[in-house]
């Protein structure tokens, strides 16, 4: 009791200091409203009692009821979604392992049969994933995205030549694991988030407000940190990492720090991150769904964990995580949004492009090429347009290249 009284007394002393009146208090709504200056923020709340979207605008907040959404349904959909994704990853590893034993036909008939069966299992897993993903995207649209967009008046795609509106999603609970930004019926009817708005994420409304504050000076203000690791022991080689590396070194000629081979180690990356305004990672990454702080970037020597990245402070403007599962959190503490993308965002990188699950490295390289071409079209690097650039890139993959949602849906944008 004495310690509790001492704690209360200390809190009152802090709150008496100039500028600390709200210390350890929930933020006042009026203080958060400026976060919606560039577009509405939809906080999707899950509860056993009811589910709603709290839509924050500059004039206040409105409640959009989601009467058909239940916590149990979200759990069922999320479980099915995670299972089919993990089955594809497992099948891909089996194909890689059996290919090494197959050795181009030198492994004998048994190895050939094993490789053929592994390929067939992989194709079945991919078909199941794509079918499930289509169902999840349609369900997210019907239950959440459509009611929210209708409530804020975003019922049609913008007319040609008009600017695209921007909307930020702030999901809670298990919804943090689902591709809310890509919700829709992708059948050409315009009933999809990406056909109505430029979607971004924010971990919290306050985080978006903080990300709009002026940046502190960085030691190497106009340089891009490039971390390229095409292969590590036990993982499928990333054949397009060199293409990404060459693209970035040409775009940022004389303005880049390249870490590859032995220099692409965890300690060097931790040292260089706070020194650079921009960063790009093309490598493997992983996530532990039961202990997400252990997830991280798979570098030359070891995994650089989310916990290690979170322990630093940065003054960054843009980070592109061209790696798998960099925007994926955990299942036990889903509200905590413990992801690589969120870690970089919280610790100072205001705009982060990440991925929700495993991505094809060829597609990741294509998205990176499109995004950087867009952001440097004016003759200078303009990362403040990164949400629009990613939006155009993924819509082109969907509409022009005709790729399935599993190819373009993983890419997410966090921040202003």
mmCIF file of C-alpha atoms in Angstrom:
data_model
loop_
_atom_site.group_PDB
_atom_site.id
_atom_site.type_symbol
_atom_site.label_atom_id
_atom_site.label_comp_id
_atom_site.label_asym_id
_atom_site.label_seq_id
_atom_site.Cartn_x
_atom_site.Cartn_y
_atom_site.Cartn_z
ATOM 1 C CA UNK A 1 0.000 0.000 0.000
ATOM 2 C CA UNK A 2 2.874 2.362 0.762
ATOM 3 C CA UNK A 3 4.444 1.635 -2.631
ATOM 4 C CA UNK A 4 1.091 2.234 -4.340
ATOM 5 C CA UNK A 5 0.773 5.618 -2.597
ATOM 6 C CA UNK A 6 4.331 6.492 -3.592
ATOM 7 C CA UNK A 7 3.552 5.535 -7.234
ATOM 8 C CA UNK A 8 0.435 7.732 -7.261
ATOM 9 C CA UNK A 9 2.424 10.620 -5.801
ATOM 10 C CA UNK A 10 5.137 10.297 -8.432
ATOM 11 C CA UNK A 11 2.562 10.210 -11.238
ATOM 12 C CA UNK A 12 0.994 13.417 -9.900
ATOM 13 C CA UNK A 13 4.419 15.078 -9.785
ATOM 14 C CA UNK A 14 5.076 14.126 -13.405
ATOM 15 C CA UNK A 15 1.661 15.386 -14.530
ATOM 16 C CA UNK A 16 2.376 18.710 -12.834
ATOM 17 C CA UNK A 17 5.322 19.254 -15.186
ATOM 18 C CA UNK A 18 4.778 21.410 -18.246
ATOM 19 C CA UNK A 19 3.710 19.250 -21.216
ATOM 20 C CA UNK A 20 3.124 16.088 -19.148
ATOM 21 C CA UNK A 21 -0.468 16.669 -18.077
ATOM 22 C CA UNK A 22 -1.655 13.493 -19.843
ATOM 23 C CA UNK A 23 1.231 11.278 -18.704
ATOM 24 C CA UNK A 24 0.038 7.612 -18.548
ATOM 25 C CA UNK A 25 -3.532 8.682 -19.357
ATOM 26 C CA UNK A 26 -5.457 7.428 -22.393
ATOM 27 C CA UNK A 27 -5.143 10.003 -25.174
ATOM 28 C CA UNK A 28 -8.023 12.440 -25.534
ATOM 29 C CA UNK A 29 -10.029 12.002 -28.732
ATOM 30 C CA UNK A 30 -9.536 15.654 -29.699
ATOM 31 C CA UNK A 31 -5.765 15.127 -29.618
ATOM 32 C CA UNK A 32 -6.026 12.164 -32.013
ATOM 33 C CA UNK A 33 -8.335 13.668 -34.632
ATOM 34 C CA UNK A 34 -5.506 15.423 -36.560
ATOM 35 C CA UNK A 35 -4.185 11.934 -37.429
ATOM 36 C CA UNK A 36 -7.071 11.687 -39.920
ATOM 37 C CA UNK A 37 -6.093 14.859 -41.794
ATOM 38 C CA UNK A 38 -5.223 12.880 -44.940
ATOM 39 C CA UNK A 39 -8.033 10.338 -44.769
ATOM 40 C CA UNK A 40 -10.243 8.368 -42.371
ATOM 41 C CA UNK A 41 -8.875 5.767 -39.963
ATOM 42 C CA UNK A 42 -10.966 2.642 -39.369
ATOM 43 C CA UNK A 43 -10.271 0.935 -36.048
ATOM 44 C CA UNK A 44 -11.958 -2.474 -36.269
ATOM 45 C CA UNK A 45 -12.842 -3.693 -32.797
ATOM 46 C CA UNK A 46 -13.465 -7.355 -31.981
ATOM 47 C CA UNK A 47 -15.386 -8.419 -28.894
ATOM 48 C CA UNK A 48 -17.437 -11.367 -27.681
ATOM 49 C CA UNK A 49 -20.336 -8.974 -27.141
ATOM 50 C CA UNK A 50 -20.291 -7.107 -30.485
ATOM 51 C CA UNK A 51 -17.977 -5.926 -33.230
ATOM 52 C CA UNK A 52 -17.757 -2.420 -34.632
ATOM 53 C CA UNK A 53 -15.545 -0.171 -36.708
ATOM 54 C CA UNK A 54 -14.657 3.130 -35.041
ATOM 55 C CA UNK A 55 -14.041 5.511 -37.937
ATOM 56 C CA UNK A 56 -11.914 8.506 -36.979
ATOM 57 C CA UNK A 57 -12.167 11.674 -39.059
ATOM 58 C CA UNK A 58 -11.009 15.239 -38.490
ATOM 59 C CA UNK A 59 -14.493 16.174 -37.267
ATOM 60 C CA UNK A 60 -14.887 13.351 -34.766
ATOM 61 C CA UNK A 61 -15.497 9.630 -34.541
ATOM 62 C CA UNK A 62 -18.438 7.548 -35.713
ATOM 63 C CA UNK A 63 -19.387 3.975 -34.914
ATOM 64 C CA UNK A 64 -20.081 1.655 -37.836
ATOM 65 C CA UNK A 65 -21.870 -1.430 -36.554
ATOM 66 C CA UNK A 66 -20.743 -4.788 -37.943
ATOM 67 C CA UNK A 67 -23.655 -6.962 -36.820
ATOM 68 C CA UNK A 68 -22.712 -10.107 -38.753
ATOM 69 C CA UNK A 69 -19.080 -10.133 -37.593
ATOM 70 C CA UNK A 70 -18.332 -12.338 -34.588
ATOM 71 C CA UNK A 71 -15.197 -13.210 -32.689
ATOM 72 C CA UNK A 72 -15.811 -16.911 -33.308
ATOM 73 C CA UNK A 73 -16.093 -16.447 -37.078
ATOM 74 C CA UNK A 74 -12.877 -14.409 -37.184
ATOM 75 C CA UNK A 75 -11.080 -17.145 -35.246
ATOM 76 C CA UNK A 76 -12.353 -19.865 -37.602
ATOM 77 C CA UNK A 77 -11.419 -17.907 -40.734
ATOM 78 C CA UNK A 78 -7.993 -16.997 -39.369
ATOM 79 C CA UNK A 79 -7.186 -20.582 -38.403
ATOM 80 C CA UNK A 80 -8.120 -21.892 -41.841
ATOM 81 C CA UNK A 81 -6.162 -19.095 -43.504
ATOM 82 C CA UNK A 82 -3.008 -19.755 -41.455
ATOM 83 C CA UNK A 83 -3.227 -23.510 -42.013
ATOM 84 C CA UNK A 84 -3.326 -23.273 -45.822
ATOM 85 C CA UNK A 85 -0.455 -20.765 -45.836
ATOM 86 C CA UNK A 86 1.711 -23.022 -43.674
ATOM 87 C CA UNK A 87 0.884 -26.014 -45.885
ATOM 88 C CA UNK A 88 2.203 -24.178 -48.952
ATOM 89 C CA UNK A 89 5.413 -23.225 -47.126
ATOM 90 C CA UNK A 90 5.928 -26.816 -45.973
ATOM 91 C CA UNK A 91 5.259 -28.193 -49.453
ATOM 92 C CA UNK A 92 7.706 -25.705 -51.004
ATOM 93 C CA UNK A 93 10.425 -26.825 -48.591
ATOM 94 C CA UNK A 94 9.714 -30.453 -49.492
ATOM 95 C CA UNK A 95 10.070 -29.676 -53.200
ATOM 96 C CA UNK A 96 13.413 -27.993 -52.526
ATOM 97 C CA UNK A 97 14.652 -30.887 -50.387
ATOM 98 C CA UNK A 98 13.593 -33.584 -52.869
ATOM 99 C CA UNK A 99 15.088 -31.602 -55.765
ATOM 100 C CA UNK A 100 18.461 -31.704 -54.027
ATOM 101 C CA UNK A 101 18.149 -35.473 -53.624
ATOM 102 C CA UNK A 102 16.895 -35.773 -57.212
ATOM 103 C CA UNK A 103 20.028 -33.907 -58.410
ATOM 104 C CA UNK A 104 18.860 -33.458 -61.984
ATOM 105 C CA UNK A 105 17.973 -37.113 -62.442
ATOM 106 C CA UNK A 106 21.120 -38.586 -60.860
ATOM 107 C CA UNK A 107 19.359 -39.737 -57.717
ATOM 108 C CA UNK A 108 17.691 -42.775 -59.256
ATOM 109 C CA UNK A 109 14.072 -43.762 -59.778
ATOM 110 C CA UNK A 110 13.135 -43.472 -56.109
ATOM 111 C CA UNK A 111 14.365 -39.868 -55.992
ATOM 112 C CA UNK A 112 12.526 -39.033 -59.226
ATOM 113 C CA UNK A 113 9.282 -40.461 -57.811
ATOM 114 C CA UNK A 114 9.757 -38.570 -54.547
ATOM 115 C CA UNK A 115 10.380 -35.286 -56.368
ATOM 116 C CA UNK A 116 7.331 -35.763 -58.610
ATOM 117 C CA UNK A 117 5.083 -36.473 -55.624
ATOM 118 C CA UNK A 118 6.436 -33.423 -53.785
ATOM 119 C CA UNK A 119 5.653 -31.203 -56.775
ATOM 120 C CA UNK A 120 2.125 -32.562 -56.998
ATOM 121 C CA UNK A 121 1.574 -31.983 -53.256
ATOM 122 C CA UNK A 122 2.832 -28.427 -53.662
ATOM 123 C CA UNK A 123 0.417 -27.755 -56.538
ATOM 124 C CA UNK A 124 -2.506 -29.066 -54.464
ATOM 125 C CA UNK A 125 -1.477 -26.861 -51.529
ATOM 126 C CA UNK A 126 -1.259 -23.803 -53.804
ATOM 127 C CA UNK A 127 -4.719 -24.480 -55.254
ATOM 128 C CA UNK A 128 -6.161 -24.838 -51.723
ATOM 129 C CA UNK A 129 -4.469 -21.611 -50.612
ATOM 130 C CA UNK A 130 -5.778 -19.615 -53.574
ATOM 131 C CA UNK A 131 -9.310 -20.953 -53.096
ATOM 132 C CA UNK A 132 -9.246 -20.140 -49.370
ATOM 133 C CA UNK A 133 -7.783 -16.699 -49.967
ATOM 134 C CA UNK A 134 -10.542 -15.830 -52.440
ATOM 135 C CA UNK A 135 -13.107 -16.830 -49.812
ATOM 136 C CA UNK A 136 -11.403 -14.814 -47.050
ATOM 137 C CA UNK A 137 -11.105 -11.674 -49.194
ATOM 138 C CA UNK A 138 -14.793 -11.832 -50.152
ATOM 139 C CA UNK A 139 -15.810 -12.394 -46.520
ATOM 140 C CA UNK A 140 -13.670 -9.468 -45.294
ATOM 141 C CA UNK A 141 -15.342 -7.252 -47.884
ATOM 142 C CA UNK A 142 -18.891 -8.297 -47.059
ATOM 143 C CA UNK A 143 -18.518 -8.142 -43.274
ATOM 144 C CA UNK A 144 -16.091 -5.236 -42.726
ATOM 145 C CA UNK A 145 -14.723 -3.293 -45.691
ATOM 146 C CA UNK A 146 -17.952 -2.611 -47.575
ATOM 147 C CA UNK A 147 -19.849 -1.304 -44.508
ATOM 148 C CA UNK A 148 -16.910 0.951 -43.575
ATOM 149 C CA UNK A 149 -16.374 2.380 -47.058
ATOM 150 C CA UNK A 150 -20.108 2.903 -47.507
ATOM 151 C CA UNK A 151 -20.318 4.750 -44.173
ATOM 152 C CA UNK A 152 -17.606 7.233 -45.230
ATOM 153 C CA UNK A 153 -19.073 7.716 -48.704
ATOM 154 C CA UNK A 154 -16.463 5.774 -50.688
ATOM 155 C CA UNK A 155 -18.919 3.771 -52.770
ATOM 156 C CA UNK A 156 -17.339 4.065 -56.226
ATOM 157 C CA UNK A 157 -13.871 4.072 -57.740
ATOM 158 C CA UNK A 158 -12.500 7.606 -58.344
ATOM 159 C CA UNK A 159 -13.074 9.025 -61.814
ATOM 160 C CA UNK A 160 -10.101 9.111 -64.231
ATOM 161 C CA UNK A 161 -7.818 12.000 -63.367
ATOM 162 C CA UNK A 162 -9.156 12.358 -59.835
ATOM 163 C CA UNK A 163 -6.829 11.767 -56.852
ATOM 164 C CA UNK A 164 -7.301 8.515 -54.995
ATOM 165 C CA UNK A 165 -8.663 8.831 -51.453
ATOM 166 C CA UNK A 166 -6.563 7.284 -48.677
ATOM 167 C CA UNK A 167 -7.855 5.127 -45.808
ATOM 168 C CA UNK A 168 -5.969 3.639 -42.884
ATOM 169 C CA UNK A 169 -6.910 0.314 -41.337
ATOM 170 C CA UNK A 170 -6.215 -0.272 -37.654
ATOM 171 C CA UNK A 171 -7.345 -3.860 -37.030
ATOM 172 C CA UNK A 172 -7.379 -5.488 -33.610
ATOM 173 C CA UNK A 173 -7.156 -9.060 -32.361
ATOM 174 C CA UNK A 174 -6.831 -11.808 -34.933
ATOM 175 C CA UNK A 175 -7.798 -9.382 -37.712
ATOM 176 C CA UNK A 176 -4.190 -8.151 -37.580
ATOM 177 C CA UNK A 177 -3.261 -11.420 -39.319
ATOM 178 C CA UNK A 178 -5.742 -11.050 -42.195
ATOM 179 C CA UNK A 179 -5.389 -9.064 -45.472
ATOM 180 C CA UNK A 180 -7.998 -6.415 -44.759
ATOM 181 C CA UNK A 181 -6.295 -4.041 -47.213
ATOM 182 C CA UNK A 182 -7.082 -6.448 -50.080
ATOM 183 C CA UNK A 183 -10.653 -7.313 -49.110
ATOM 184 C CA UNK A 184 -13.028 -7.616 -52.039
ATOM 185 C CA UNK A 185 -14.611 -9.547 -54.866
ATOM 186 C CA UNK A 186 -11.858 -9.220 -57.446
ATOM 187 C CA UNK A 187 -14.103 -9.865 -60.426
ATOM 188 C CA UNK A 188 -14.035 -6.494 -62.191
ATOM 189 C CA UNK A 189 -17.113 -5.128 -60.407
ATOM 190 C CA UNK A 190 -15.204 -2.566 -58.334
ATOM 191 C CA UNK A 191 -16.240 -4.262 -55.085
ATOM 192 C CA UNK A 192 -12.759 -4.217 -53.581
ATOM 193 C CA UNK A 193 -10.786 -1.970 -51.245
ATOM 194 C CA UNK A 194 -8.030 -1.353 -53.796
ATOM 195 C CA UNK A 195 -10.660 -0.244 -56.339
ATOM 196 C CA UNK A 196 -11.994 2.453 -53.992
ATOM 197 C CA UNK A 197 -9.061 3.734 -51.907
ATOM 198 C CA UNK A 198 -5.330 3.618 -51.324
ATOM 199 C CA UNK A 199 -5.113 1.374 -48.227
ATOM 200 C CA UNK A 200 -2.523 1.668 -45.473
ATOM 201 C CA UNK A 201 -2.197 0.320 -41.944
ATOM 202 C CA UNK A 202 -1.359 1.918 -38.636
ATOM 203 C CA UNK A 203 -0.743 -0.016 -35.387
ATOM 204 C CA UNK A 204 -2.613 2.700 -33.440
ATOM 205 C CA UNK A 205 -4.126 6.095 -34.183
ATOM 206 C CA UNK A 206 -1.464 7.737 -32.026
ATOM 207 C CA UNK A 207 1.302 5.990 -33.999
ATOM 208 C CA UNK A 208 0.004 7.554 -37.215
ATOM 209 C CA UNK A 209 -0.060 10.967 -35.549
ATOM 210 C CA UNK A 210 3.500 10.527 -34.312
ATOM 211 C CA UNK A 211 4.701 9.395 -37.748
ATOM 212 C CA UNK A 212 3.663 12.738 -39.212
ATOM 213 C CA UNK A 213 5.969 14.745 -36.943
ATOM 214 C CA UNK A 214 9.134 16.251 -38.504
ATOM 215 C CA UNK A 215 12.085 13.870 -38.654
ATOM 216 C CA UNK A 216 15.173 14.410 -36.572
ATOM 217 C CA UNK A 217 18.445 14.670 -38.551
ATOM 218 C CA UNK A 218 20.029 11.356 -39.531
ATOM 219 C CA UNK A 219 23.821 10.919 -39.898
ATOM 220 C CA UNK A 220 23.560 9.668 -43.495
ATOM 221 C CA UNK A 221 20.425 11.573 -44.472
ATOM 222 C CA UNK A 222 20.395 10.874 -48.213
ATOM 223 C CA UNK A 223 21.581 7.278 -48.361
ATOM 224 C CA UNK A 224 19.843 3.942 -48.876
ATOM 225 C CA UNK A 225 20.887 0.967 -46.744
ATOM 226 C CA UNK A 226 20.666 -2.180 -48.914
ATOM 227 C CA UNK A 227 20.819 -5.602 -47.243
ATOM 228 C CA UNK A 228 20.954 -8.461 -49.764
ATOM 229 C CA UNK A 229 21.093 -12.116 -48.662
ATOM 230 C CA UNK A 230 20.073 -14.476 -51.493
ATOM 231 C CA UNK A 231 20.620 -17.762 -49.658
ATOM 232 C CA UNK A 232 21.055 -19.168 -46.199
ATOM 233 C CA UNK A 233 21.520 -22.732 -45.008
ATOM 234 C CA UNK A 234 18.359 -24.807 -45.176
ATOM 235 C CA UNK A 235 16.242 -22.290 -47.118
ATOM 236 C CA UNK A 236 15.184 -22.103 -50.744
ATOM 237 C CA UNK A 237 17.614 -19.779 -52.610
ATOM 238 C CA UNK A 238 16.178 -16.402 -53.618
ATOM 239 C CA UNK A 239 17.068 -16.131 -57.279
ATOM 240 C CA UNK A 240 15.938 -12.517 -57.774
ATOM 241 C CA UNK A 241 17.814 -10.892 -54.891
ATOM 242 C CA UNK A 242 20.634 -9.911 -57.229
ATOM 243 C CA UNK A 243 18.112 -8.191 -59.514
ATOM 244 C CA UNK A 244 16.801 -6.139 -56.603
ATOM 245 C CA UNK A 245 20.335 -5.324 -55.447
ATOM 246 C CA UNK A 246 21.396 -4.160 -58.912
ATOM 247 C CA UNK A 247 18.240 -2.084 -59.291
ATOM 248 C CA UNK A 248 18.811 -0.276 -55.998
ATOM 249 C CA UNK A 249 22.517 0.324 -56.497
ATOM 250 C CA UNK A 250 21.755 1.868 -59.896
ATOM 251 C CA UNK A 251 18.888 4.027 -58.595
ATOM 252 C CA UNK A 252 20.937 5.214 -55.618
ATOM 253 C CA UNK A 253 24.346 5.388 -57.283
ATOM 254 C CA UNK A 254 26.834 6.905 -54.877
ATOM 255 C CA UNK A 255 24.100 7.149 -52.238
ATOM 256 C CA UNK A 256 23.898 3.615 -50.895
ATOM 257 C CA UNK A 257 25.474 1.359 -48.302
ATOM 258 C CA UNK A 258 25.450 -2.217 -49.568
ATOM 259 C CA UNK A 259 25.628 -5.078 -47.089
ATOM 260 C CA UNK A 260 25.989 -8.512 -48.671
ATOM 261 C CA UNK A 261 28.023 -11.669 -48.194
ATOM 262 C CA UNK A 262 29.816 -11.517 -44.824
ATOM 263 C CA UNK A 263 28.917 -7.851 -44.208
ATOM 264 C CA UNK A 264 25.193 -8.729 -44.159
ATOM 265 C CA UNK A 265 25.379 -9.803 -40.526
ATOM 266 C CA UNK A 266 23.138 -8.850 -37.630
ATOM 267 C CA UNK A 267 25.564 -6.614 -35.751
ATOM 268 C CA UNK A 268 26.452 -4.579 -38.835
ATOM 269 C CA UNK A 269 22.796 -4.123 -39.769
ATOM 270 C CA UNK A 270 21.966 -2.967 -36.237
ATOM 271 C CA UNK A 271 24.809 -0.464 -36.425
ATOM 272 C CA UNK A 272 23.835 0.908 -39.830
ATOM 273 C CA UNK A 273 20.045 1.141 -39.444
ATOM 274 C CA UNK A 274 20.039 4.277 -37.206
ATOM 275 C CA UNK A 275 22.458 5.966 -39.624
ATOM 276 C CA UNK A 276 20.240 5.758 -42.681
ATOM 277 C CA UNK A 277 17.044 7.533 -43.628
ATOM 278 C CA UNK A 278 16.070 4.763 -46.068
ATOM 279 C CA UNK A 279 16.512 0.973 -45.916
ATOM 280 C CA UNK A 280 15.746 -1.978 -48.201
ATOM 281 C CA UNK A 281 15.988 -5.643 -47.206
ATOM 282 C CA UNK A 282 15.900 -8.431 -49.789
ATOM 283 C CA UNK A 283 16.404 -11.653 -47.891
ATOM 284 C CA UNK A 284 14.571 -14.409 -46.072
ATOM 285 C CA UNK A 285 12.524 -13.617 -42.977
ATOM 286 C CA UNK A 286 10.459 -15.675 -40.591
ATOM 287 C CA UNK A 287 7.853 -15.349 -37.881
ATOM 288 C CA UNK A 288 7.059 -17.392 -34.787
ATOM 289 C CA UNK A 289 3.270 -17.158 -34.461
ATOM 290 C CA UNK A 290 3.399 -18.264 -30.825
ATOM 291 C CA UNK A 291 6.278 -15.936 -29.817
ATOM 292 C CA UNK A 292 6.410 -13.198 -32.463
ATOM 293 C CA UNK A 293 9.222 -11.186 -30.883
ATOM 294 C CA UNK A 294 11.521 -14.060 -31.922
ATOM 295 C CA UNK A 295 10.684 -13.571 -35.601
ATOM 296 C CA UNK A 296 13.068 -11.565 -37.707
ATOM 297 C CA UNK A 297 15.336 -11.161 -40.708
ATOM 298 C CA UNK A 298 17.454 -14.177 -41.636
ATOM 299 C CA UNK A 299 20.890 -12.693 -42.237
ATOM 300 C CA UNK A 300 24.232 -14.220 -43.073
ATOM 301 C CA UNK A 301 25.173 -15.186 -39.518
ATOM 302 C CA UNK A 302 21.869 -15.395 -37.619
ATOM 303 C CA UNK A 303 18.331 -14.092 -37.269
ATOM 304 C CA UNK A 304 18.062 -10.402 -36.459
ATOM 305 C CA UNK A 305 15.020 -10.511 -34.199
ATOM 306 C CA UNK A 306 12.101 -8.146 -33.824
ATOM 307 C CA UNK A 307 13.082 -7.732 -30.180
ATOM 308 C CA UNK A 308 16.563 -6.484 -31.154
ATOM 309 C CA UNK A 309 15.226 -4.049 -33.738
ATOM 310 C CA UNK A 310 12.662 -2.751 -31.243
ATOM 311 C CA UNK A 311 15.411 -1.926 -28.747
ATOM 312 C CA UNK A 312 16.843 0.800 -31.008
ATOM 313 C CA UNK A 313 15.637 4.221 -32.067
ATOM 314 C CA UNK A 314 15.790 5.387 -35.679
ATOM 315 C CA UNK A 315 15.122 8.552 -37.596
ATOM 316 C CA UNK A 316 14.026 6.860 -40.788
ATOM 317 C CA UNK A 317 11.673 7.853 -43.538
ATOM 318 C CA UNK A 318 11.169 4.669 -45.570
ATOM 319 C CA UNK A 319 11.872 0.948 -45.269
ATOM 320 C CA UNK A 320 11.053 -1.760 -47.826
ATOM 321 C CA UNK A 321 11.019 -5.271 -46.372
ATOM 322 C CA UNK A 322 11.183 -7.456 -49.470
ATOM 323 C CA UNK A 323 11.039 -10.636 -47.418
ATOM 324 C CA UNK A 324 8.449 -13.113 -46.195
ATOM 325 C CA UNK A 325 6.064 -12.529 -43.264
ATOM 326 C CA UNK A 326 7.450 -9.118 -42.294
ATOM 327 C CA UNK A 327 3.959 -7.757 -41.498
ATOM 328 C CA UNK A 328 2.735 -10.911 -39.719
ATOM 329 C CA UNK A 329 2.146 -10.861 -35.963
ATOM 330 C CA UNK A 330 1.339 -13.584 -33.458
ATOM 331 C CA UNK A 331 -1.788 -15.456 -32.444
ATOM 332 C CA UNK A 332 -1.483 -15.266 -28.652
ATOM 333 C CA UNK A 333 -1.117 -11.470 -28.379
ATOM 334 C CA UNK A 334 -2.551 -10.371 -31.706
ATOM 335 C CA UNK A 335 -3.401 -6.879 -30.411
ATOM 336 C CA UNK A 336 0.271 -6.205 -29.757
ATOM 337 C CA UNK A 337 1.018 -6.244 -33.525
ATOM 338 C CA UNK A 338 4.518 -7.609 -32.971
ATOM 339 C CA UNK A 339 5.813 -7.604 -36.556
ATOM 340 C CA UNK A 340 8.993 -6.521 -38.291
ATOM 341 C CA UNK A 341 7.125 -3.775 -40.109
ATOM 342 C CA UNK A 342 5.545 -2.492 -36.892
ATOM 343 C CA UNK A 343 8.893 -2.688 -35.060
ATOM 344 C CA UNK A 344 10.618 -0.499 -37.642
ATOM 345 C CA UNK A 345 7.628 1.841 -37.736
ATOM 346 C CA UNK A 346 7.392 2.226 -33.960
ATOM 347 C CA UNK A 347 11.127 2.792 -33.602
ATOM 348 C CA UNK A 348 11.316 5.563 -36.153
ATOM 349 C CA UNK A 349 10.857 4.444 -39.771
ATOM 350 C CA UNK A 350 7.686 6.335 -40.632
ATOM 351 C CA UNK A 351 6.734 4.436 -43.831
ATOM 352 C CA UNK A 352 7.242 0.677 -44.136
ATOM 353 C CA UNK A 353 6.353 -1.727 -46.938
ATOM 354 C CA UNK A 354 6.109 -5.305 -45.687
ATOM 355 C CA UNK A 355 4.482 -8.654 -46.456
ATOM 356 C CA UNK A 356 1.790 -10.693 -44.707
ATOM 357 C CA UNK A 357 3.100 -14.120 -45.684
ATOM 358 C CA UNK A 358 5.588 -15.891 -47.922
ATOM 359 C CA UNK A 359 6.022 -14.168 -51.273
ATOM 360 C CA UNK A 360 7.551 -15.252 -54.570
ATOM 361 C CA UNK A 361 10.931 -13.546 -54.817
ATOM 362 C CA UNK A 362 10.312 -12.840 -58.514
ATOM 363 C CA UNK A 363 7.085 -11.006 -57.664
ATOM 364 C CA UNK A 364 8.792 -9.170 -54.805
ATOM 365 C CA UNK A 365 11.481 -7.964 -57.218
ATOM 366 C CA UNK A 366 8.795 -6.860 -59.707
ATOM 367 C CA UNK A 367 6.953 -4.901 -57.009
ATOM 368 C CA UNK A 368 10.193 -3.282 -55.843
ATOM 369 C CA UNK A 369 11.077 -2.269 -59.410
ATOM 370 C CA UNK A 370 7.632 -0.714 -59.954
ATOM 371 C CA UNK A 371 7.629 1.109 -56.608
ATOM 372 C CA UNK A 372 11.105 2.613 -57.002
ATOM 373 C CA UNK A 373 10.443 3.597 -60.624
ATOM 374 C CA UNK A 374 7.365 5.456 -59.419
ATOM 375 C CA UNK A 375 9.091 7.107 -56.452
ATOM 376 C CA UNK A 376 12.021 8.353 -58.562
ATOM 377 C CA UNK A 377 10.010 9.410 -61.641
ATOM 378 C CA UNK A 378 10.463 13.111 -60.809
ATOM 379 C CA UNK A 379 14.255 12.767 -60.722
ATOM 380 C CA UNK A 380 14.433 12.563 -56.931
ATOM 381 C CA UNK A 381 13.398 9.967 -54.376
ATOM 382 C CA UNK A 382 9.940 10.754 -52.947
ATOM 383 C CA UNK A 383 9.089 8.169 -50.265
ATOM 384 C CA UNK A 384 6.116 10.217 -49.073
ATOM 385 C CA UNK A 385 4.276 8.793 -52.117
ATOM 386 C CA UNK A 386 5.072 5.173 -51.195
ATOM 387 C CA UNK A 387 1.468 4.200 -50.378
ATOM 388 C CA UNK A 388 0.274 5.384 -53.804
ATOM 389 C CA UNK A 389 3.210 3.709 -55.541
ATOM 390 C CA UNK A 390 2.553 0.345 -53.873
ATOM 391 C CA UNK A 391 -1.165 0.663 -54.642
ATOM 392 C CA UNK A 392 -0.442 1.162 -58.344
ATOM 393 C CA UNK A 393 2.045 -1.714 -58.378
ATOM 394 C CA UNK A 394 -0.310 -4.280 -56.844
ATOM 395 C CA UNK A 395 -3.250 -3.216 -59.009
ATOM 396 C CA UNK A 396 -1.055 -3.640 -62.070
ATOM 397 C CA UNK A 397 -0.129 -7.152 -60.948
ATOM 398 C CA UNK A 398 -3.821 -7.921 -60.533
ATOM 399 C CA UNK A 399 -5.275 -6.178 -63.600
ATOM 400 C CA UNK A 400 -2.477 -6.240 -66.181
ATOM 401 C CA UNK A 401 -0.480 -9.333 -65.327
ATOM 402 C CA UNK A 402 -3.577 -11.243 -64.182
ATOM 403 C CA UNK A 403 -1.848 -12.811 -61.185
ATOM 404 C CA UNK A 404 -3.930 -14.506 -58.459
ATOM 405 C CA UNK A 405 -4.471 -12.681 -55.141
ATOM 406 C CA UNK A 406 -1.796 -14.829 -53.472
ATOM 407 C CA UNK A 407 0.841 -13.029 -55.574
ATOM 408 C CA UNK A 408 -0.082 -9.393 -54.893
ATOM 409 C CA UNK A 409 -2.172 -9.463 -51.695
ATOM 410 C CA UNK A 410 0.754 -9.961 -49.262
ATOM 411 C CA UNK A 411 2.237 -6.482 -49.818
ATOM 412 C CA UNK A 412 1.215 -3.923 -47.177
ATOM 413 C CA UNK A 413 1.968 -0.288 -46.401
ATOM 414 C CA UNK A 414 2.250 1.010 -42.843
ATOM 415 C CA UNK A 415 2.427 4.685 -41.942
ATOM 416 C CA UNK A 416 1.382 8.023 -43.461
#
